[in-house]
Amino acid sequence: MHFISQELEDYVSHHSENEPALLTALNRETHQKILLPRMLSGHFQGRVLSMLSKLIRPLNILEIGTYTGYATLCLCEGMQENGTVDTIDINEELMDFQKKYFDLSDWKGQIFQHLGNATQIIPNLDKKYDLVFVDADKENYLNYFEIILPKMNKGGIILSDNVLWSGKVLETPNPKDLSTNVLLEYNKKLKEDPRVETVLLPIRDGLTVSRVL
């Protein structure tokens, strides 16, 4: 996921906002105790998510793929005072870890954890969303997009993570590599779909910002 040198990545991080103390602790404990810590958004991307949320000022946020809750808390930083976050994950073993940090945050009581298949959960959420962050199984990105869109407010923002897929989007994909093939189709969809306008940012493993028209 390193498309620029480590030295430049370090320079970028050092010249961006500092990581809040609670997120530093979450980051550290994730690396100590949880499998696949590379899935964490991390300092720089976390500050990008925070800044975007502060610019959008969402009332309701939807997150698909909670992991340990790092990105969730970053997105909360720009949420309106009476806002809510619905965050969905399929891994029951992470629920207590997430809740520990959610309860330590300023948004305790505003973050609602959902366990299960997002394609089944989202249709039953009775809200309109201003900001959505998609960071779950890549095979379902196209499905998530179609389920999310009717629940978005006009002008709402959909953020999609890992859309460069460690550079695999530039390679001829193996027909059996479902994730890469779906991401290629997904990136094309976001570029061409008249319901959104999109810019793909080469941040970390690729972050797409799509505005609902």
PDB file of C-alpha atoms in Angstrom:
ATOM      1  CA  MET A   1       0.000   0.000   0.000  1.00  0.00           C
ATOM      2  CA  HIS A   2       3.055   2.281  -0.203  1.00  0.00           C
ATOM      3  CA  PHE A   3       2.887   4.255  -3.441  1.00  0.00           C
ATOM      4  CA  ILE A   4       5.343   6.928  -2.286  1.00  0.00           C
ATOM      5  CA  SER A   5       8.544   6.460  -0.312  1.00  0.00           C
ATOM      6  CA  GLN A   6       8.394   5.834   3.429  1.00  0.00           C
ATOM      7  CA  GLU A   7      10.332   9.067   3.914  1.00  0.00           C
ATOM      8  CA  LEU A   8       7.677  11.067   2.084  1.00  0.00           C
ATOM      9  CA  GLU A   9       4.901   9.266   3.964  1.00  0.00           C
ATOM     10  CA  ASP A  10       6.598  10.201   7.241  1.00  0.00           C
ATOM     11  CA  TYR A  11       6.950  13.829   6.091  1.00  0.00           C
ATOM     12  CA  VAL A  12       3.245  13.953   5.181  1.00  0.00           C
ATOM     13  CA  SER A  13       2.237  12.568   8.577  1.00  0.00           C
ATOM     14  CA  HIS A  14       4.541  14.920  10.471  1.00  0.00           C
ATOM     15  CA  HIS A  15       3.059  17.920   8.668  1.00  0.00           C
ATOM     16  CA  SER A  16      -0.564  16.899   9.243  1.00  0.00           C
ATOM     17  CA  GLU A  17      -2.611  17.227  12.414  1.00  0.00           C
ATOM     18  CA  ASN A  18      -1.499  15.112  15.349  1.00  0.00           C
ATOM     19  CA  GLU A  19      -3.276  11.876  16.182  1.00  0.00           C
ATOM     20  CA  PRO A  20      -5.593  12.366  19.196  1.00  0.00           C
ATOM     21  CA  ALA A  21      -4.482  10.544  22.351  1.00  0.00           C
ATOM     22  CA  LEU A  22      -7.450   8.160  22.385  1.00  0.00           C
ATOM     23  CA  LEU A  23      -6.732   7.103  18.808  1.00  0.00           C
ATOM     24  CA  THR A  24      -3.054   6.650  19.598  1.00  0.00           C
ATOM     25  CA  ALA A  25      -4.060   4.216  22.342  1.00  0.00           C
ATOM     26  CA  LEU A  26      -6.527   2.441  20.025  1.00  0.00           C
ATOM     27  CA  ASN A  27      -3.862   2.227  17.325  1.00  0.00           C
ATOM     28  CA  ARG A  28      -1.333   0.747  19.731  1.00  0.00           C
ATOM     29  CA  GLU A  29      -3.725  -1.819  21.221  1.00  0.00           C
ATOM     30  CA  THR A  30      -4.924  -2.879  17.772  1.00  0.00           C
ATOM     31  CA  HIS A  31      -1.337  -3.641  16.764  1.00  0.00           C
ATOM     32  CA  GLN A  32      -0.713  -5.501  20.009  1.00  0.00           C
ATOM     33  CA  LYS A  33      -3.847  -7.648  20.152  1.00  0.00           C
ATOM     34  CA  ILE A  34      -5.791  -7.792  16.876  1.00  0.00           C
ATOM     35  CA  LEU A  35      -5.112  -9.744  13.716  1.00  0.00           C
ATOM     36  CA  LEU A  36      -4.354  -7.841  10.476  1.00  0.00           C
ATOM     37  CA  PRO A  37      -3.583  -4.433  12.045  1.00  0.00           C
ATOM     38  CA  ARG A  38      -2.789  -3.090   8.558  1.00  0.00           C
ATOM     39  CA  MET A  39      -6.579  -2.813   8.157  1.00  0.00           C
ATOM     40  CA  LEU A  40      -6.512   0.140  10.564  1.00  0.00           C
ATOM     41  CA  SER A  41      -6.944   3.517   8.861  1.00  0.00           C
ATOM     42  CA  GLY A  42      -4.012   4.929  10.818  1.00  0.00           C
ATOM     43  CA  HIS A  43      -2.803   8.433  11.607  1.00  0.00           C
ATOM     44  CA  PHE A  44      -2.679  10.125   8.196  1.00  0.00           C
ATOM     45  CA  GLN A  45      -5.769   8.605   6.621  1.00  0.00           C
ATOM     46  CA  GLY A  46      -7.574   9.097   9.922  1.00  0.00           C
ATOM     47  CA  ARG A  47      -6.824  12.823   9.789  1.00  0.00           C
ATOM     48  CA  VAL A  48      -8.087  12.900   6.188  1.00  0.00           C
ATOM     49  CA  LEU A  49     -11.353  11.248   7.281  1.00  0.00           C
ATOM     50  CA  SER A  50     -11.638  13.685  10.181  1.00  0.00           C
ATOM     51  CA  MET A  51     -11.075  16.703   7.934  1.00  0.00           C
ATOM     52  CA  LEU A  52     -13.616  15.513   5.362  1.00  0.00           C
ATOM     53  CA  SER A  53     -16.182  14.937   8.092  1.00  0.00           C
ATOM     54  CA  LYS A  54     -15.558  18.410   9.515  1.00  0.00           C
ATOM     55  CA  LEU A  55     -16.098  19.920   6.063  1.00  0.00           C
ATOM     56  CA  ILE A  56     -19.297  17.898   5.484  1.00  0.00           C
ATOM     57  CA  ARG A  57     -20.719  18.358   9.019  1.00  0.00           C
ATOM     58  CA  PRO A  58     -22.911  15.224   8.759  1.00  0.00           C
ATOM     59  CA  LEU A  59     -25.931  14.604  10.923  1.00  0.00           C
ATOM     60  CA  ASN A  60     -26.063  10.867  10.243  1.00  0.00           C
ATOM     61  CA  ILE A  61     -23.062   8.722   9.333  1.00  0.00           C
ATOM     62  CA  LEU A  62     -23.032   5.136   8.080  1.00  0.00           C
ATOM     63  CA  GLU A  63     -19.905   2.995   8.203  1.00  0.00           C
ATOM     64  CA  ILE A  64     -19.620  -0.418   6.557  1.00  0.00           C
ATOM     65  CA  GLY A  65     -16.707  -2.245   8.150  1.00  0.00           C
ATOM     66  CA  THR A  66     -15.898  -1.132  11.687  1.00  0.00           C
ATOM     67  CA  TYR A  67     -12.793  -3.226  12.409  1.00  0.00           C
ATOM     68  CA  THR A  68     -11.548  -1.757  15.732  1.00  0.00           C
ATOM     69  CA  GLY A  69     -13.366   1.559  15.407  1.00  0.00           C
ATOM     70  CA  TYR A  70     -10.493   3.885  14.505  1.00  0.00           C
ATOM     71  CA  ALA A  71     -12.115   5.351  11.391  1.00  0.00           C
ATOM     72  CA  THR A  72     -15.457   5.512  13.216  1.00  0.00           C
ATOM     73  CA  LEU A  73     -14.032   7.893  15.798  1.00  0.00           C
ATOM     74  CA  CYS A  74     -12.285   9.961  13.125  1.00  0.00           C
ATOM     75  CA  LEU A  75     -15.593  10.445  11.290  1.00  0.00           C
ATOM     76  CA  CYS A  76     -17.305  11.410  14.557  1.00  0.00           C
ATOM     77  CA  GLU A  77     -15.034  14.438  14.886  1.00  0.00           C
ATOM     78  CA  GLY A  78     -17.030  16.373  12.289  1.00  0.00           C
ATOM     79  CA  MET A  79     -20.475  15.077  13.195  1.00  0.00           C
ATOM     80  CA  GLN A  80     -23.165  17.509  14.305  1.00  0.00           C
ATOM     81  CA  GLU A  81     -23.762  17.712  18.050  1.00  0.00           C
ATOM     82  CA  ASN A  82     -26.931  15.597  17.912  1.00  0.00           C
ATOM     83  CA  GLY A  83     -25.647  13.292  15.162  1.00  0.00           C
ATOM     84  CA  THR A  84     -25.451   9.513  15.055  1.00  0.00           C
ATOM     85  CA  VAL A  85     -23.211   6.856  13.567  1.00  0.00           C
ATOM     86  CA  ASP A  86     -24.403   3.428  12.473  1.00  0.00           C
ATOM     87  CA  THR A  87     -21.382   1.174  12.083  1.00  0.00           C
ATOM     88  CA  ILE A  88     -21.630  -2.388  10.784  1.00  0.00           C
ATOM     89  CA  ASP A  89     -19.210  -5.270  11.133  1.00  0.00           C
ATOM     90  CA  ILE A  90     -19.501  -9.016  10.700  1.00  0.00           C
ATOM     91  CA  ASN A  91     -16.858  -9.951  13.302  1.00  0.00           C
ATOM     92  CA  GLU A  92     -18.485 -10.546  16.687  1.00  0.00           C
ATOM     93  CA  GLU A  93     -15.090 -10.899  18.390  1.00  0.00           C
ATOM     94  CA  LEU A  94     -14.333  -7.208  17.814  1.00  0.00           C
ATOM     95  CA  MET A  95     -17.537  -5.803  19.314  1.00  0.00           C
ATOM     96  CA  ASP A  96     -16.232  -5.422  22.883  1.00  0.00           C
ATOM     97  CA  PHE A  97     -12.962  -3.907  21.666  1.00  0.00           C
ATOM     98  CA  GLN A  98     -14.868  -1.323  19.620  1.00  0.00           C
ATOM     99  CA  LYS A  99     -17.255  -0.514  22.461  1.00  0.00           C
ATOM    100  CA  LYS A 100     -14.401   0.042  24.910  1.00  0.00           C
ATOM    101  CA  TYR A 101     -13.063   2.917  22.818  1.00  0.00           C
ATOM    102  CA  PHE A 102     -16.476   4.222  21.779  1.00  0.00           C
ATOM    103  CA  ASP A 103     -17.414   4.513  25.459  1.00  0.00           C
ATOM    104  CA  LEU A 104     -14.180   6.392  26.190  1.00  0.00           C
ATOM    105  CA  SER A 105     -14.895   8.911  23.438  1.00  0.00           C
ATOM    106  CA  ASP A 106     -16.956  12.108  23.379  1.00  0.00           C
ATOM    107  CA  TRP A 107     -19.597  10.287  21.325  1.00  0.00           C
ATOM    108  CA  LYS A 108     -20.645   7.575  23.751  1.00  0.00           C
ATOM    109  CA  GLY A 109     -24.337   6.927  23.156  1.00  0.00           C
ATOM    110  CA  GLN A 110     -24.231   8.293  19.592  1.00  0.00           C
ATOM    111  CA  ILE A 111     -22.451   5.331  17.997  1.00  0.00           C
ATOM    112  CA  PHE A 112     -24.655   2.339  17.254  1.00  0.00           C
ATOM    113  CA  GLN A 113     -22.925  -0.973  16.590  1.00  0.00           C
ATOM    114  CA  HIS A 114     -24.561  -3.457  14.231  1.00  0.00           C
ATOM    115  CA  LEU A 115     -23.376  -7.040  13.915  1.00  0.00           C
ATOM    116  CA  GLY A 116     -24.049  -9.000  10.755  1.00  0.00           C
ATOM    117  CA  ASN A 117     -24.330  -8.774   6.980  1.00  0.00           C
ATOM    118  CA  ALA A 118     -24.474  -5.142   5.891  1.00  0.00           C
ATOM    119  CA  THR A 119     -26.598  -5.947   2.827  1.00  0.00           C
ATOM    120  CA  GLN A 120     -29.304  -7.195   5.187  1.00  0.00           C
ATOM    121  CA  ILE A 121     -28.872  -4.538   7.897  1.00  0.00           C
ATOM    122  CA  ILE A 122     -28.785  -1.355   5.792  1.00  0.00           C
ATOM    123  CA  PRO A 123     -32.286  -1.690   4.253  1.00  0.00           C
ATOM    124  CA  ASN A 124     -33.719  -1.776   7.783  1.00  0.00           C
ATOM    125  CA  LEU A 125     -32.001   1.417   8.957  1.00  0.00           C
ATOM    126  CA  ASP A 126     -34.638   4.147   8.986  1.00  0.00           C
ATOM    127  CA  LYS A 127     -32.370   7.132   8.315  1.00  0.00           C
ATOM    128  CA  LYS A 128     -31.020   9.341   5.580  1.00  0.00           C
ATOM    129  CA  TYR A 129     -27.247   9.718   5.599  1.00  0.00           C
ATOM    130  CA  ASP A 130     -24.933  12.624   4.842  1.00  0.00           C
ATOM    131  CA  LEU A 131     -21.711  10.614   4.986  1.00  0.00           C
ATOM    132  CA  VAL A 132     -20.972   6.943   4.316  1.00  0.00           C
ATOM    133  CA  PHE A 133     -17.622   5.171   4.650  1.00  0.00           C
ATOM    134  CA  VAL A 134     -17.296   1.851   2.823  1.00  0.00           C
ATOM    135  CA  ASP A 135     -14.390  -0.242   4.075  1.00  0.00           C
ATOM    136  CA  ALA A 136     -15.530  -3.868   4.141  1.00  0.00           C
ATOM    137  CA  ASP A 137     -15.378  -6.926   1.852  1.00  0.00           C
ATOM    138  CA  LYS A 138     -14.489  -5.715  -1.611  1.00  0.00           C
ATOM    139  CA  GLU A 139     -16.617  -8.385  -3.302  1.00  0.00           C
ATOM    140  CA  ASN A 140     -19.744  -6.526  -2.142  1.00  0.00           C
ATOM    141  CA  TYR A 141     -18.745  -2.952  -3.023  1.00  0.00           C
ATOM    142  CA  LEU A 142     -21.133  -2.794  -5.986  1.00  0.00           C
ATOM    143  CA  ASN A 143     -23.956  -4.190  -3.862  1.00  0.00           C
ATOM    144  CA  TYR A 144     -23.237  -1.737  -1.064  1.00  0.00           C
ATOM    145  CA  PHE A 145     -23.318   1.180  -3.500  1.00  0.00           C
ATOM    146  CA  GLU A 146     -26.766   0.301  -4.804  1.00  0.00           C
ATOM    147  CA  ILE A 147     -28.147  -0.260  -1.297  1.00  0.00           C
ATOM    148  CA  ILE A 148     -26.611   2.943   0.082  1.00  0.00           C
ATOM    149  CA  LEU A 149     -27.623   5.349  -2.683  1.00  0.00           C
ATOM    150  CA  PRO A 150     -31.386   5.493  -1.919  1.00  0.00           C
ATOM    151  CA  LYS A 151     -30.545   6.256   1.716  1.00  0.00           C
ATOM    152  CA  MET A 152     -28.315   9.240   0.928  1.00  0.00           C
ATOM    153  CA  ASN A 153     -29.298  12.872   1.217  1.00  0.00           C
ATOM    154  CA  LYS A 154     -28.666  14.944  -1.893  1.00  0.00           C
ATOM    155  CA  GLY A 155     -25.128  16.269  -1.696  1.00  0.00           C
ATOM    156  CA  GLY A 156     -24.137  13.457   0.658  1.00  0.00           C
ATOM    157  CA  ILE A 157     -20.682  11.936   0.400  1.00  0.00           C
ATOM    158  CA  ILE A 158     -19.737   8.285  -0.071  1.00  0.00           C
ATOM    159  CA  LEU A 159     -16.129   7.445   0.830  1.00  0.00           C
ATOM    160  CA  SER A 160     -14.778   4.148  -0.527  1.00  0.00           C
ATOM    161  CA  ASP A 161     -11.525   2.728   0.815  1.00  0.00           C
ATOM    162  CA  ASN A 162      -8.899   0.428  -0.763  1.00  0.00           C
ATOM    163  CA  VAL A 163      -9.940   1.237  -4.322  1.00  0.00           C
ATOM    164  CA  LEU A 164      -6.340   0.953  -5.615  1.00  0.00           C
ATOM    165  CA  TRP A 165      -5.983  -2.480  -3.991  1.00  0.00           C
ATOM    166  CA  SER A 166      -2.186  -2.353  -3.572  1.00  0.00           C
ATOM    167  CA  GLY A 167      -1.831  -1.436  -7.252  1.00  0.00           C
ATOM    168  CA  LYS A 168      -3.619  -4.559  -8.499  1.00  0.00           C
ATOM    169  CA  VAL A 169      -6.067  -2.346 -10.425  1.00  0.00           C
ATOM    170  CA  LEU A 170      -3.258  -1.743 -12.958  1.00  0.00           C
ATOM    171  CA  GLU A 171      -2.639  -5.435 -13.554  1.00  0.00           C
ATOM    172  CA  THR A 172      -4.543  -7.912 -15.696  1.00  0.00           C
ATOM    173  CA  PRO A 173      -6.589  -9.641 -12.999  1.00  0.00           C
ATOM    174  CA  ASN A 174      -6.880 -13.368 -12.579  1.00  0.00           C
ATOM    175  CA  PRO A 175     -10.501 -14.315 -13.369  1.00  0.00           C
ATOM    176  CA  LYS A 176     -10.600 -16.046  -9.982  1.00  0.00           C
ATOM    177  CA  ASP A 177      -9.500 -12.855  -8.153  1.00  0.00           C
ATOM    178  CA  LEU A 178     -12.993 -11.644  -7.329  1.00  0.00           C
ATOM    179  CA  SER A 179     -11.934  -8.680  -5.184  1.00  0.00           C
ATOM    180  CA  THR A 180      -9.772  -7.104  -7.871  1.00  0.00           C
ATOM    181  CA  ASN A 181     -12.337  -7.693 -10.604  1.00  0.00           C
ATOM    182  CA  VAL A 182     -15.127  -6.153  -8.519  1.00  0.00           C
ATOM    183  CA  LEU A 183     -12.973  -3.139  -7.629  1.00  0.00           C
ATOM    184  CA  LEU A 184     -12.185  -2.554 -11.310  1.00  0.00           C
ATOM    185  CA  GLU A 185     -15.897  -2.594 -12.079  1.00  0.00           C
ATOM    186  CA  TYR A 186     -16.663  -0.468  -9.012  1.00  0.00           C
ATOM    187  CA  ASN A 187     -14.144   2.234  -9.928  1.00  0.00           C
ATOM    188  CA  LYS A 188     -15.567   2.344 -13.458  1.00  0.00           C
ATOM    189  CA  LYS A 189     -19.097   2.518 -12.045  1.00  0.00           C
ATOM    190  CA  LEU A 190     -18.317   5.482  -9.793  1.00  0.00           C
ATOM    191  CA  LYS A 191     -16.687   7.350 -12.674  1.00  0.00           C
ATOM    192  CA  GLU A 192     -19.586   6.785 -15.085  1.00  0.00           C
ATOM    193  CA  ASP A 193     -22.697   6.681 -12.879  1.00  0.00           C
ATOM    194  CA  PRO A 194     -24.696   9.903 -13.467  1.00  0.00           C
ATOM    195  CA  ARG A 195     -26.051   9.813  -9.907  1.00  0.00           C
ATOM    196  CA  VAL A 196     -22.670  10.747  -8.413  1.00  0.00           C
ATOM    197  CA  GLU A 197     -19.609  12.822  -9.146  1.00  0.00           C
ATOM    198  CA  THR A 198     -16.344  11.225  -8.108  1.00  0.00           C
ATOM    199  CA  VAL A 199     -12.685  11.913  -7.462  1.00  0.00           C
ATOM    200  CA  LEU A 200     -10.252   9.113  -6.624  1.00  0.00           C
ATOM    201  CA  LEU A 201      -7.541  10.202  -4.210  1.00  0.00           C
ATOM    202  CA  PRO A 202      -4.222   8.284  -4.121  1.00  0.00           C
ATOM    203  CA  ILE A 203      -4.255   8.310  -0.324  1.00  0.00           C
ATOM    204  CA  ARG A 204      -2.840   5.179   1.288  1.00  0.00           C
ATOM    205  CA  ASP A 205      -4.534   2.319  -0.644  1.00  0.00           C
ATOM    206  CA  GLY A 206      -6.850   4.648  -2.569  1.00  0.00           C
ATOM    207  CA  LEU A 207      -9.823   6.625  -1.243  1.00  0.00           C
ATOM    208  CA  THR A 208     -12.711   7.590  -3.519  1.00  0.00           C
ATOM    209  CA  VAL A 209     -14.890  10.587  -2.686  1.00  0.00           C
ATOM    210  CA  SER A 210     -18.278  10.425  -4.416  1.00  0.00           C
ATOM    211  CA  ARG A 211     -20.877  13.197  -4.083  1.00  0.00           C
ATOM    212  CA  VAL A 212     -24.520  12.259  -4.559  1.00  0.00           C
ATOM    213  CA  LEU A 213     -26.251  14.472  -7.140  1.00  0.00           C
TER     214      LEU A 213
END
